[in-house]
Amino acid sequence: MTVTDGIVAEEVLTGLKSRYAEPQRHYHNWAHIEALLGWFRQRRDHLHAPLSVELAILFHDAVYDPTRSDNEAESARLLMDADLPGLDDAVRARAVRMIEATARHEIPEGLEPAEQGDMAEFLDMDLSILGARTDVFDAYEQAIRREYAFVPEALYREARRGILQRFLERERLYFSDWGRERFEATARANLAASIAALS
């Protein structure tokens, strides 16, 4: 079963696509969702609760205002409040936890192994852009800068460099074996190059 099997009505999908088309979005738009859905289709058979992962992908950036720090919480709330008749409460709750985890890109403690595995794959999909080809990663960095066009250049460089440095300092960027094997080495090279360019 997928969200297109009647779990998410067409009007709900239309509403989501309208949100992802907001003018402040240059990376966090529907193209980002489509990219994650592409990874989802590749990994679906490896997931324990694929419907939860698919819902998390669709809703995880539904609220996006670069001037605020509660986008993840608000996106999770949007899913909690969404009119999704027939959706199992446990499926929705798992998706909500995945969305909330994108605030820190860390897996919370206390999850059952199956949910932990699914969350690892979802978070790795969301950070797959860091391990993209150099030209794709560079375009991503440019898009993020446009989303924060209101921030002065010097301040942006300092803040962005700090964000990327904290990722680079992690023992591992990706939580699943799939993510590490596919993205880790390239992501570290991309991050190091971007940090150098911002310095």
CSV table of C-alpha atoms in Angstrom, one decimal:
chain,number,residue,atom,x,y,z
A,1,MET,CA,0.0,0.0,0.0
A,2,THR,CA,1.2,3.5,-0.8
A,3,VAL,CA,-0.2,7.0,0.0
A,4,THR,CA,-1.7,7.0,-3.5
A,5,ASP,CA,-3.9,4.0,-2.6
A,6,GLY,CA,-6.4,6.4,-1.0
A,7,ILE,CA,-4.6,7.0,2.3
A,8,VAL,CA,-3.8,10.6,1.2
A,9,ALA,CA,-6.6,12.2,-0.8
A,10,GLU,CA,-5.8,14.1,-3.9
A,11,GLU,CA,-6.8,17.4,-2.3
A,12,VAL,CA,-4.3,16.8,0.5
A,13,LEU,CA,-1.5,16.1,-2.0
A,14,THR,CA,-2.5,19.2,-3.9
A,15,GLY,CA,-2.3,21.2,-0.7
A,16,LEU,CA,1.1,19.8,0.0
A,17,LYS,CA,2.4,20.6,-3.5
A,18,SER,CA,1.1,24.2,-3.0
A,19,ARG,CA,3.1,24.5,0.2
A,20,TYR,CA,6.2,23.2,-1.5
A,21,ALA,CA,5.7,25.8,-4.3
A,22,GLU,CA,6.0,28.8,-1.9
A,23,PRO,CA,8.3,31.5,-3.2
A,24,GLN,CA,10.9,31.3,-0.3
A,25,ARG,CA,11.8,27.7,-1.3
A,26,HIS,CA,14.7,27.1,-3.6
A,27,TYR,CA,15.8,23.7,-2.3
A,28,HIS,CA,13.0,22.7,0.1
A,29,ASN,CA,10.5,22.3,-2.7
A,30,TRP,CA,8.6,19.5,-4.5
A,31,ALA,CA,11.8,18.5,-6.4
A,32,HIS,CA,13.3,17.6,-3.1
A,33,ILE,CA,10.3,15.5,-2.2
A,34,GLU,CA,10.5,13.8,-5.6
A,35,ALA,CA,14.2,13.0,-5.1
A,36,LEU,CA,13.4,11.4,-1.7
A,37,LEU,CA,10.5,9.4,-3.2
A,38,GLY,CA,13.0,8.1,-5.8
A,39,TRP,CA,15.2,6.8,-3.0
A,40,PHE,CA,12.1,5.5,-1.2
A,41,ARG,CA,11.1,3.4,-4.3
A,42,GLN,CA,14.5,1.9,-4.4
A,43,ARG,CA,14.5,1.1,-0.6
A,44,ARG,CA,10.8,0.2,-0.1
A,45,ASP,CA,11.4,-3.5,0.2
A,46,HIS,CA,13.9,-3.0,2.9
A,47,LEU,CA,11.6,-1.0,5.1
A,48,HIS,CA,9.4,-2.4,8.0
A,49,ALA,CA,6.7,0.3,7.7
A,50,PRO,CA,7.1,1.9,4.3
A,51,LEU,CA,3.8,3.8,4.5
A,52,SER,CA,5.2,5.7,7.6
A,53,VAL,CA,8.4,6.5,5.7
A,54,GLU,CA,6.4,7.7,2.6
A,55,LEU,CA,4.2,10.0,4.8
A,56,ALA,CA,7.3,11.4,6.5
A,57,ILE,CA,8.8,12.2,3.1
A,58,LEU,CA,5.7,14.0,1.9
A,59,PHE,CA,5.2,16.0,5.1
A,60,HIS,CA,8.7,16.6,6.5
A,61,ASP,CA,9.3,20.0,5.0
A,62,ALA,CA,5.6,21.0,4.5
A,63,VAL,CA,6.2,24.0,6.8
A,64,TYR,CA,9.3,25.9,5.8
A,65,ASP,CA,10.1,29.4,6.9
A,66,PRO,CA,13.8,30.1,6.9
A,67,THR,CA,13.3,32.8,9.6
A,68,ARG,CA,11.9,30.3,12.1
A,69,SER,CA,13.4,27.4,14.1
A,70,ASP,CA,10.2,25.3,14.5
A,71,ASN,CA,9.7,24.1,11.0
A,72,GLU,CA,10.1,20.5,11.8
A,73,ALA,CA,7.7,20.6,14.8
A,74,GLU,CA,5.2,22.5,12.7
A,75,SER,CA,5.5,20.0,9.8
A,76,ALA,CA,5.0,17.2,12.3
A,77,ARG,CA,1.9,18.9,13.6
A,78,LEU,CA,0.5,19.4,10.1
A,79,LEU,CA,0.7,15.6,9.7
A,80,MET,CA,-0.8,15.0,13.1
A,81,ASP,CA,-3.8,17.2,12.2
A,82,ALA,CA,-4.1,16.1,8.5
A,83,ASP,CA,-7.4,14.6,7.5
A,84,LEU,CA,-6.3,11.1,6.6
A,85,PRO,CA,-9.3,8.8,7.1
A,86,GLY,CA,-8.5,5.2,7.5
A,87,LEU,CA,-4.9,5.8,8.4
A,88,ASP,CA,-3.7,3.7,11.3
A,89,ASP,CA,-2.7,5.8,14.3
A,90,ALA,CA,0.5,3.9,14.8
A,91,VAL,CA,1.5,4.5,11.1
A,92,ARG,CA,0.9,8.3,11.6
A,93,ALA,CA,2.8,8.4,14.9
A,94,ARG,CA,5.9,6.7,13.4
A,95,ALA,CA,5.9,9.3,10.5
A,96,VAL,CA,5.5,12.1,13.0
A,97,ARG,CA,8.5,10.9,15.0
A,98,MET,CA,10.6,10.7,11.8
A,99,ILE,CA,9.7,14.3,10.9
A,100,GLU,CA,10.6,15.5,14.4
A,101,ALA,CA,13.9,13.7,14.1
A,102,THR,CA,14.9,15.9,11.2
A,103,ALA,CA,15.3,18.8,13.6
A,104,ARG,CA,18.6,17.4,14.8
A,105,HIS,CA,19.1,14.6,12.3
A,106,GLU,CA,19.6,12.1,15.1
A,107,ILE,CA,17.8,8.9,15.9
A,108,PRO,CA,16.1,9.3,19.3
A,109,GLU,CA,16.7,6.6,22.0
A,110,GLY,CA,14.2,4.0,23.0
A,111,LEU,CA,12.8,3.0,19.6
A,112,GLU,CA,12.1,-0.5,18.6
A,113,PRO,CA,14.7,-2.0,16.2
A,114,ALA,CA,12.3,-2.0,13.3
A,115,GLU,CA,11.4,1.7,13.7
A,116,GLN,CA,15.0,2.6,14.3
A,117,GLY,CA,16.0,1.0,11.1
A,118,ASP,CA,13.3,2.8,9.1
A,119,MET,CA,14.2,6.1,10.7
A,120,ALA,CA,17.8,5.5,9.8
A,121,GLU,CA,16.9,5.0,6.1
A,122,PHE,CA,14.6,8.0,6.1
A,123,LEU,CA,17.2,10.4,7.6
A,124,ASP,CA,19.8,9.1,5.2
A,125,MET,CA,17.4,9.8,2.3
A,126,ASP,CA,16.9,13.3,3.6
A,127,LEU,CA,20.7,13.9,3.7
A,128,SER,CA,21.4,12.1,0.4
A,129,ILE,CA,22.0,15.6,-1.2
A,130,LEU,CA,25.3,15.9,0.9
A,131,GLY,CA,26.6,12.8,-1.0
A,132,ALA,CA,25.5,13.9,-4.4
A,133,ARG,CA,27.8,14.6,-7.4
A,134,THR,CA,29.8,17.8,-6.9
A,135,ASP,CA,27.8,19.8,-9.4
A,136,VAL,CA,24.5,18.8,-7.7
A,137,PHE,CA,25.8,19.5,-4.3
A,138,ASP,CA,27.1,22.9,-5.4
A,139,ALA,CA,23.6,23.7,-6.8
A,140,TYR,CA,22.1,22.7,-3.5
A,141,GLU,CA,24.5,25.0,-1.6
A,142,GLN,CA,23.5,27.9,-3.9
A,143,ALA,CA,19.8,27.1,-3.4
A,144,ILE,CA,20.2,27.2,0.4
A,145,ARG,CA,22.0,30.6,0.1
A,146,ARG,CA,19.0,31.9,-1.9
A,147,GLU,CA,16.6,30.7,0.8
A,148,TYR,CA,18.6,32.7,3.3
A,149,ALA,CA,19.1,35.8,1.1
A,150,PHE,CA,17.9,38.0,3.9
A,151,VAL,CA,21.1,37.1,5.9
A,152,PRO,CA,24.2,39.3,5.3
A,153,GLU,CA,27.0,37.5,3.5
A,154,ALA,CA,29.5,37.5,6.3
A,155,LEU,CA,27.0,36.3,8.8
A,156,TYR,CA,25.7,33.6,6.5
A,157,ARG,CA,29.2,32.3,5.7
A,158,GLU,CA,30.0,32.0,9.4
A,159,ALA,CA,26.7,30.3,10.3
A,160,ARG,CA,26.7,27.9,7.3
A,161,ARG,CA,30.3,27.0,7.9
A,162,GLY,CA,29.4,26.1,11.5
A,163,ILE,CA,26.5,23.9,10.4
A,164,LEU,CA,28.5,22.0,7.8
A,165,GLN,CA,31.5,21.7,10.2
A,166,ARG,CA,29.2,20.1,12.9
A,167,PHE,CA,28.1,17.5,10.3
A,168,LEU,CA,31.6,16.8,9.2
A,169,GLU,CA,32.7,16.3,12.8
A,170,ARG,CA,30.1,13.5,13.3
A,171,GLU,CA,31.6,10.0,13.7
A,172,ARG,CA,29.2,9.0,10.9
A,173,LEU,CA,26.8,11.1,8.7
A,174,TYR,CA,24.6,8.2,7.7
A,175,PHE,CA,22.9,5.8,10.0
A,176,SER,CA,22.1,2.8,7.7
A,177,ASP,CA,24.5,0.6,6.0
A,178,TRP,CA,23.0,1.6,2.7
A,179,GLY,CA,23.4,5.3,3.4
A,180,ARG,CA,27.0,5.0,4.6
A,181,GLU,CA,28.1,2.8,1.7
A,182,ARG,CA,26.4,5.1,-0.9
A,183,PHE,CA,26.9,8.6,0.4
A,184,GLU,CA,29.4,8.9,3.3
A,185,ALA,CA,32.7,9.3,1.5
A,186,THR,CA,31.3,11.7,-1.2
A,187,ALA,CA,29.4,13.7,1.5
A,188,ARG,CA,32.6,14.2,3.5
A,189,ALA,CA,34.5,15.5,0.5
A,190,ASN,CA,31.6,17.8,-0.4
A,191,LEU,CA,31.4,19.2,3.1
A,192,ALA,CA,35.1,19.8,3.3
A,193,ALA,CA,35.1,21.6,0.0
A,194,SER,CA,32.2,23.8,0.9
A,195,ILE,CA,33.7,24.6,4.3
A,196,ALA,CA,36.9,25.7,2.6
A,197,ALA,CA,35.0,27.8,0.1
A,198,LEU,CA,33.1,29.5,2.9
A,199,SER,CA,36.2,30.3,4.9
